[in-house]
Coordinates of C-alpha atoms and ligand atoms in Angstrom, one line a residue:
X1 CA 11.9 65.5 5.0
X2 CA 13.3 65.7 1.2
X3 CA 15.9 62.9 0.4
X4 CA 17.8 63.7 -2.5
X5 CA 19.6 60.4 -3.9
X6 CA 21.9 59.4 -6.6
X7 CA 22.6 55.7 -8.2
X8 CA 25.3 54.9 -10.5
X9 CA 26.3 51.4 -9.6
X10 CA 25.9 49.7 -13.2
X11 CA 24.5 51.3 -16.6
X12 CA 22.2 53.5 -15.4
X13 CA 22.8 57.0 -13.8
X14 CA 19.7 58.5 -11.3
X15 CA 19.0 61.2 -9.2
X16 CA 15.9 61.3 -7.4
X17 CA 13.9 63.4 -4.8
X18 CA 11.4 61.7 -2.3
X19 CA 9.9 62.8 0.7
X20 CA 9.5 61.3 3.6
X21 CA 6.2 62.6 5.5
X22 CA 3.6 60.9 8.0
X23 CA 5.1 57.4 7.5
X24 CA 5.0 57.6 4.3
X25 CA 7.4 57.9 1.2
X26 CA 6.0 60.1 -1.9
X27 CA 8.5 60.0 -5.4
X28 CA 8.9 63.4 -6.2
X29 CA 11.2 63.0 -9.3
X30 CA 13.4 59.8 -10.0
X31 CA 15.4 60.7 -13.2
X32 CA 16.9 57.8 -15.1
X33 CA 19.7 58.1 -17.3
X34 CA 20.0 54.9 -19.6
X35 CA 23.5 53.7 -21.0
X36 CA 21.5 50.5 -22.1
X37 CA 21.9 51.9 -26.1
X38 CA 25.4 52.6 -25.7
X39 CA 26.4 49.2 -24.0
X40 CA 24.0 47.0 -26.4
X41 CA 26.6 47.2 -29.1
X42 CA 29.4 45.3 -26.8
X43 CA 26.6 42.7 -25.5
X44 CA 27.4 43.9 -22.0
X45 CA 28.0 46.4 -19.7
X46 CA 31.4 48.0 -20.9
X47 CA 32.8 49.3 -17.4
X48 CA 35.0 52.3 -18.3
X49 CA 32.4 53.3 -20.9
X50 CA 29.9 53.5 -18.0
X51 CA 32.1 55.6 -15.9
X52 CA 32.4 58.3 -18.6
X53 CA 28.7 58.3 -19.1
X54 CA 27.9 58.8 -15.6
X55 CA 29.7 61.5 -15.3
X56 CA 28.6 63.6 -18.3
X57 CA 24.9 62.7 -17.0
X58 CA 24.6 63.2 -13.4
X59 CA 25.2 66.9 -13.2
X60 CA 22.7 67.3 -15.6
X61 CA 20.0 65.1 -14.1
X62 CA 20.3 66.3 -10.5
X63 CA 19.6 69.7 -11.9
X64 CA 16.1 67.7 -13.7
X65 CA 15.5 65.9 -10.0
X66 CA 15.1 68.9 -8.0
X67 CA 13.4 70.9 -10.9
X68 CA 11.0 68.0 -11.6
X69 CA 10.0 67.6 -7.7
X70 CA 10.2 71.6 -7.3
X71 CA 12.1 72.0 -4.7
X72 CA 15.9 73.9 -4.0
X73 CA 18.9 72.3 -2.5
X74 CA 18.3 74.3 0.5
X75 CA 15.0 72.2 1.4
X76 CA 16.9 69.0 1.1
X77 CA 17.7 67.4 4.6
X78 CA 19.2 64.5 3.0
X79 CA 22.0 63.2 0.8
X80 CA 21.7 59.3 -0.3
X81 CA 24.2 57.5 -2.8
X82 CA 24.9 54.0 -3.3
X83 CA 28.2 53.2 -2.4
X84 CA 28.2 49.5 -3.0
X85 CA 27.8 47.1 -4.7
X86 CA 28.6 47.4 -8.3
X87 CA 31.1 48.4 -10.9
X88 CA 33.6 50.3 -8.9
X89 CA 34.1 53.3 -11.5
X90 CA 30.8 53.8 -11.7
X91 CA 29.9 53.7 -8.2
X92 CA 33.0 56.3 -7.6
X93 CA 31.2 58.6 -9.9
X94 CA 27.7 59.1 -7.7
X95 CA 30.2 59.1 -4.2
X96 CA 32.1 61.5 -5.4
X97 CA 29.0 63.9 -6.9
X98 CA 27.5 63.2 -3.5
X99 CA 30.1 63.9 -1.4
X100 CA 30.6 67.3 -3.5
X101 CA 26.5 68.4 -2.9
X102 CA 26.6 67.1 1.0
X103 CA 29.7 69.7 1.7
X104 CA 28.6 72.7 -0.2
X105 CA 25.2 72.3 0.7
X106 CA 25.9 71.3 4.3
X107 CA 23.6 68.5 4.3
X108 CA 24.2 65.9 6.0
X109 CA 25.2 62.3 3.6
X110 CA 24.8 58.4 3.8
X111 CA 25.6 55.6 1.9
X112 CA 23.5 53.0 0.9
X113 CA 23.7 49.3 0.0
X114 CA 22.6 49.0 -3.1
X115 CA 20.9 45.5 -2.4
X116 CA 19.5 46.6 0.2
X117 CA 18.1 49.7 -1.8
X118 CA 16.9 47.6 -3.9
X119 CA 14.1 45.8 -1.3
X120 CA 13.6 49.5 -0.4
X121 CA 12.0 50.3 -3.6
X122 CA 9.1 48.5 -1.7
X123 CA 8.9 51.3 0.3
X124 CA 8.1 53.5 -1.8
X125 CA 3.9 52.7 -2.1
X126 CA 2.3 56.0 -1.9
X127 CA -0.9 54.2 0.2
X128 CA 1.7 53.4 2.6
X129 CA 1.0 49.5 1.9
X130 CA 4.7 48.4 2.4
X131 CA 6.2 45.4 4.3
X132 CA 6.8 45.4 8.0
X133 CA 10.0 43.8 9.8
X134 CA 11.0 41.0 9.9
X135 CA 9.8 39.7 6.6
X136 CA 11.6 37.6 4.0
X137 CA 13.1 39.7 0.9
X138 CA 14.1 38.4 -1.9
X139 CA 16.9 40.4 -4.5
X140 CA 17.1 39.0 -7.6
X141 CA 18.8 41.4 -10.5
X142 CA 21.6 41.1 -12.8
X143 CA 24.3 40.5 -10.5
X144 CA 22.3 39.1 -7.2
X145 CA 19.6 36.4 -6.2
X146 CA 19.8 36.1 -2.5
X147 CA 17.5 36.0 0.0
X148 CA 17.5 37.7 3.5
X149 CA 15.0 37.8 7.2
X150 CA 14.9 41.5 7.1
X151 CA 15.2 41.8 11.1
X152 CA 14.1 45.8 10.7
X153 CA 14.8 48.2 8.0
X154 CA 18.1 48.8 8.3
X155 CA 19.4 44.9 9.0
X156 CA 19.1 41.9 6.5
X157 CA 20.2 38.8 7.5
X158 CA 21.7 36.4 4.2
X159 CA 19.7 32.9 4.6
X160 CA 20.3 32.1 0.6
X161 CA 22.3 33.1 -1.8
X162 CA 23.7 31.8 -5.5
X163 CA 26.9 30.0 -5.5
X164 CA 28.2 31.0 -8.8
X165 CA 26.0 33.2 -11.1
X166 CA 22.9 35.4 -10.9
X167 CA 19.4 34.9 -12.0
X168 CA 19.4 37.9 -14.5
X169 CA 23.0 36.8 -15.6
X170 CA 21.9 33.6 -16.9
X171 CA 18.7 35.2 -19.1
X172 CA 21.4 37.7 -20.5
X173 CA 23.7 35.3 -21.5
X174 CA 21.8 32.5 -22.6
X175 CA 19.6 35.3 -24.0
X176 CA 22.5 36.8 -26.0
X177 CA 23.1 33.7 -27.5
X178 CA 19.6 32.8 -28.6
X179 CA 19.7 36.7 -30.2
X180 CA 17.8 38.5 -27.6
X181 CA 19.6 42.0 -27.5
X182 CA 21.3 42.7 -24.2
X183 CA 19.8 43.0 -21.8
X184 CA 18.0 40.5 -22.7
X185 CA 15.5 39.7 -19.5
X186 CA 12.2 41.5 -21.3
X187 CA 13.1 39.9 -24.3
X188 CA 13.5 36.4 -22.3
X189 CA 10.5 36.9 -20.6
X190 CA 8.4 37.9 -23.5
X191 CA 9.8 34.4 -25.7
X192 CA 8.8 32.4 -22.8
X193 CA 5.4 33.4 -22.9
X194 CA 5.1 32.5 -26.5
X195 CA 6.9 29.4 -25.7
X196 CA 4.5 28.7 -22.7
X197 CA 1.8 29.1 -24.9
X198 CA 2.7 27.3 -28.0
X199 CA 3.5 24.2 -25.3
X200 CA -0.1 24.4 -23.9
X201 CA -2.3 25.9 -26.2
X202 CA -3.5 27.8 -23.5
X203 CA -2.3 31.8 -23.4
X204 CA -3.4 32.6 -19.7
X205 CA -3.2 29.4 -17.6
X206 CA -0.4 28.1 -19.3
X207 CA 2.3 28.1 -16.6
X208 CA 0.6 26.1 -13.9
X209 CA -0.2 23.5 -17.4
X210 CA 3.2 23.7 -18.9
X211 CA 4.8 21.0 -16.8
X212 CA 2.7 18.3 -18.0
X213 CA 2.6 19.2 -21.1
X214 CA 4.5 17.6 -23.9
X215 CA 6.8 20.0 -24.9
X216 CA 8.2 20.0 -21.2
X217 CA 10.3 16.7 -21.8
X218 CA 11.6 18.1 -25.0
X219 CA 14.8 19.4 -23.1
X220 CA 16.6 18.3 -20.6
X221 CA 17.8 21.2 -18.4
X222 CA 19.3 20.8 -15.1
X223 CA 17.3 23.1 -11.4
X224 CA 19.5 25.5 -10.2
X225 CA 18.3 24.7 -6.8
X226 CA 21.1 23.3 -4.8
X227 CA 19.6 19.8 -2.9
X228 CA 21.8 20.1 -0.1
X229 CA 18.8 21.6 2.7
X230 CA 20.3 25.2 2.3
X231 CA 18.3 28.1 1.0
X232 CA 21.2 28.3 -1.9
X233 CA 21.5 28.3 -6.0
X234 CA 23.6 27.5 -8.7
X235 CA 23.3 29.2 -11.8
X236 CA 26.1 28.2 -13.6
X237 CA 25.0 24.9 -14.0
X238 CA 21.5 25.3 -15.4
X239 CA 23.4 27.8 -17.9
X240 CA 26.5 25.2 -18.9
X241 CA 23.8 23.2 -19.9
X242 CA 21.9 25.2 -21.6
X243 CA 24.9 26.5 -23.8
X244 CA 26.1 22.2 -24.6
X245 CA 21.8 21.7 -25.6
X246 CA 22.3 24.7 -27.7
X247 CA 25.6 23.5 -29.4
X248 CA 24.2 20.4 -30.2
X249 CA 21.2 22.2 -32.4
X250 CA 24.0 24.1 -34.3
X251 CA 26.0 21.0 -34.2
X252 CA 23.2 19.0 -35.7
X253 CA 21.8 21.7 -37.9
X254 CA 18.4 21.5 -36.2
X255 CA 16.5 24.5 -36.1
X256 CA 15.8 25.5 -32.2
X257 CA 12.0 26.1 -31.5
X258 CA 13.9 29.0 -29.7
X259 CA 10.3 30.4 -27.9
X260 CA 9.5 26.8 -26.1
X261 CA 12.9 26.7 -25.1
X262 CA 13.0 30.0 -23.5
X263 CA 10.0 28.8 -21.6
X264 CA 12.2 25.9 -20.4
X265 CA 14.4 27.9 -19.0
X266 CA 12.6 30.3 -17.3
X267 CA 10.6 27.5 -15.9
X268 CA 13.6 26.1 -14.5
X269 CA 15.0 29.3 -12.7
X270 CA 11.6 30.3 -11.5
X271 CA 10.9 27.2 -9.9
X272 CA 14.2 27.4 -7.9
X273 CA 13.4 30.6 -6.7
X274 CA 9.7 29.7 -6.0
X275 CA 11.1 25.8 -4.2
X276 CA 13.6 28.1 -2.1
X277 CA 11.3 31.1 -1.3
X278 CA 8.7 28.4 -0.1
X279 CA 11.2 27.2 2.2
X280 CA 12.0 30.4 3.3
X281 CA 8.4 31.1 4.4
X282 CA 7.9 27.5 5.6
X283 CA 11.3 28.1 8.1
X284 CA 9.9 31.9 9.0
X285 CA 6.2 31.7 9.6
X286 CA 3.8 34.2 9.5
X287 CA 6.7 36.4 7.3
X288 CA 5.4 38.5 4.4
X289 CA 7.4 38.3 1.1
X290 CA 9.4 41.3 -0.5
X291 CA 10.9 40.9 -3.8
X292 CA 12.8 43.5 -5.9
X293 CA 15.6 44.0 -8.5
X294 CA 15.5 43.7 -12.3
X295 CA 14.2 40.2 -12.2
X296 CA 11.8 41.2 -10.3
X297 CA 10.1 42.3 -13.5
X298 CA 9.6 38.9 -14.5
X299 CA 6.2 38.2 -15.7
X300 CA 6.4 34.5 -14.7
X301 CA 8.0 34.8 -11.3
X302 CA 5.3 37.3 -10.3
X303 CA 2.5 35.4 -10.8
X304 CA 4.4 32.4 -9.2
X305 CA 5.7 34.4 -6.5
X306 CA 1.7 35.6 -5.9
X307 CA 0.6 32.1 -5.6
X308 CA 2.6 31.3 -3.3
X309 CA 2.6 33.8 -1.0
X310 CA -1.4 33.3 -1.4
X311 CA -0.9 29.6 -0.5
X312 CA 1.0 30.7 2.8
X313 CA -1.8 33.0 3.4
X314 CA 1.0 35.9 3.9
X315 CA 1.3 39.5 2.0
X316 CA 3.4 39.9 -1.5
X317 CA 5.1 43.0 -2.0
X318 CA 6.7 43.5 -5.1
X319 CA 7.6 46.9 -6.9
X320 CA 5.9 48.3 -10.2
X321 CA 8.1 47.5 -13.2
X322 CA 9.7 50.8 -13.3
X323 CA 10.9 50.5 -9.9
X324 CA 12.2 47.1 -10.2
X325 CA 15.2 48.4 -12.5
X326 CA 18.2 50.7 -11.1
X327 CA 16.8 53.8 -10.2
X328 CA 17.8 56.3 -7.2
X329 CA 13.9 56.7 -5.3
X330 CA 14.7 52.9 -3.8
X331 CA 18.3 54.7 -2.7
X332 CA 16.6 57.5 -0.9
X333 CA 13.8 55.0 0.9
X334 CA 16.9 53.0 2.3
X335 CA 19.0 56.1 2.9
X336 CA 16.4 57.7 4.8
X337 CA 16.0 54.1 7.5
X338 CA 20.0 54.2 7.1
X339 CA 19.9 57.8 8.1
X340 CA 17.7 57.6 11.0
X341 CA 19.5 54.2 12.6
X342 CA 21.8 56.6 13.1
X343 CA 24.4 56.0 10.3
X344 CA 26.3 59.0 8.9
X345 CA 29.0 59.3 6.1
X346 CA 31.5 62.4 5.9
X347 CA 34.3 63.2 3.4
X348 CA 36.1 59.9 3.7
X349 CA 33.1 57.6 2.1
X350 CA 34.7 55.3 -0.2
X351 CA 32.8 52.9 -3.0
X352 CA 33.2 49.6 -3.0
X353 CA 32.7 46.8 -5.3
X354 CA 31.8 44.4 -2.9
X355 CA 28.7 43.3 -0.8
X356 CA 28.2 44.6 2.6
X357 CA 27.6 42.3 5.7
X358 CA 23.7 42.9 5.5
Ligands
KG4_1 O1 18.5 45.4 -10.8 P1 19.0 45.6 -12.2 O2 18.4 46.7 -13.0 O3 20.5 45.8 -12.2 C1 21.4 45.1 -11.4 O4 21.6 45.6 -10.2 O5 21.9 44.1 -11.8 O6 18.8 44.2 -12.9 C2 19.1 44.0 -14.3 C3 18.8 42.6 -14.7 C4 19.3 42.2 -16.1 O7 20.0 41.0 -16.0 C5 18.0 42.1 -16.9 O8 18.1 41.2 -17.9 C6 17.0 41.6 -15.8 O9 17.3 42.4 -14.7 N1 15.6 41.8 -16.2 C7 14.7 40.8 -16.3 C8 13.5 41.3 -16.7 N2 13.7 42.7 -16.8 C9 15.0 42.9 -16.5 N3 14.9 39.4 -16.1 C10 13.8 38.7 -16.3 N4 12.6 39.1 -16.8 C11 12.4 40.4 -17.0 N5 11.2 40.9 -17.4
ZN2 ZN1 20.4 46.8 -9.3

């Protein structure tokens, strides 16, 4: 079976066709439209500004998706869009394309959490190596870090969540205000390793040695892991003090060895996620580990994330980089599991800005 999917929940517009065959998902064409350019100039995603350029891109791309994979509309069985969450505009735009294609196509149409597509993009492995309910998943992107028990493909069950901000949030805005340029998570991520690496001396062990090294104590920053025996995070503390350290450098006319504190930072955040996800595994024995999202791109946390899992002797999945950020292939995975549980959208299928009950 062909899935044809579209994604326009934030800055980026997709379309994508994968196929569903023997078990197994194949990518044949996963288009991505960036606004990234466009929204760089405001710091941020600019949400009416997205809206417009979703809609001058996705006719255009969906024409590239089915060209790229080779196929016509008529050998799609399947229509997938995210419908939540995200910016409402620019979720309204992919609905509404979808909903157009499903009725004059006659194909039948579902739509997808976009969370939950996100996990999905570790689906997509053409080898077929791919995580098997239950098994904990972790989201972590720009507007989410929560973590679920996937029961089976189709139901996540919340066990952690943040309280205030996201993970990615907090590297693009304390990113922005060191001058990385929005979004500023590669950029974050690339610092840190210089600042890793100028606190150790070491350039490939330097994370597991960074703690004990000097430069470590040389900030004070606060974990965003919430001590109160839930599975929970807090963001917006780690980042209010992070903005008040950085004041006080401007304030004092100090220069800010701006690479070893990025690595503070990051260490900070990752270790939450790492402290948390260990518990996660320790509470659901014998789970594998999914990860996905934006963050999910994040040199550090990988290679933390891969110890761990290795020290629980249990299976890390984790996407390539490419499929980490927004695209539409993760949309079509989870529409497909969606699709076959037996959910079905028609004419009425609304967006909405908020989170589903997983
Ligand atoms: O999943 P995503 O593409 O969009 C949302 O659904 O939010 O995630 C975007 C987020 C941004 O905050 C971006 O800065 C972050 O992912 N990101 C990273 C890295 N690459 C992207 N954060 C940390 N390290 C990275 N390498
Ligand atoms: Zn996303």
């Amino acid at each position: 079976m062909y899935i044809m999917a579209f994604e326009s929940s934030c800055d980026e517009t997709s379309a994508a066709v994968v196929e569903y065959k023997d078990g197994k998902f194949t990518v044949k064409s996963n288009i991505v439209a960036s606004q990234i350019e466009t929204h760089r100039l405001y710091g941020g995603v600019v949400p009416e500004i997205a809206s417009r350029a979703h809609t001058e891109a996705i006719s255009k791309i969906s024409y590239e998706a089915l060209a790229e994979a080779e196929i016509s509309p008529r050998d799609v069985g399947l229509i997938a869009v995210t419908a939540n969450p995200g910016l409402i505009g620019a979720l309204l735009v992919g609905v509404n394309f979808a909903k157009a294609l499903a009725a004059a196509w006659s194909i039948p149409l579902v739509g997808v959490d976009h969370i939950k597509g996100h996990i999905a993009a570790c689906y997509l492995d053409a080898d077929g190596n791919v995580p098997k309910p239950p098994y904990v998943a972790l989201a972590t992107s720009g507007g989410h870090t929560a973590i679920y028990k996937a029961e089976s493909y189709t139901v996540m069950r919340p066990i952690g969540t943040t309280r205030d901000d996201a993970i990615g949030e907090s590297f693009d805005k304390i990113g922005r205000i060191i001058g990385i340029p929005y979004p500023a998570g590669a950029g974050f991520d690339a610092l840190s390793r210089e600042g890793f690496i100028e606190a150790t001396g070491d350039s490939e062990e330097f994370y597991s040695k960074y703690r004990r090294s000097a430069a470590f104590g040389e900030f004070n920053l606060p974990s965003p892991a919430l001590r109160d025996g839930s599975l929970d995070f807090s963001f917006s503390g780690l980042k209010t003090a992070a903005i008040n350290l950085l004041h006080r450098y401007e304030q004092n006319g100090e220069e800010l060895p701006r690479a070893r504190f990025a690595a503070r930072y990051t260490y900070e955040a990752v270790e939450a996620v790492a402290q948390k996800i260990d518990e996660a595994l320790r509470r659901n024995p014998g789970c594998d580990l999914a990860v996905a999202g934006g963050v999910a791109a994040n040199s550090h946390l990988r290679k933390r994330l891969s110890e761990l899992t290795a020290s629980h002797g249990v299976k890390l999945f984790i996407p390539p980089i490419k499929l980490c950020a927004d695209n539409a292939a993760m949309i079509a995975a989870q529409g497909y599991y969606d699709f076959v549980s037996g959910k079905r959208a028609d004419s009425s299928l609304n967006a909405s800005a908020l989170d589903s009950e997983c």
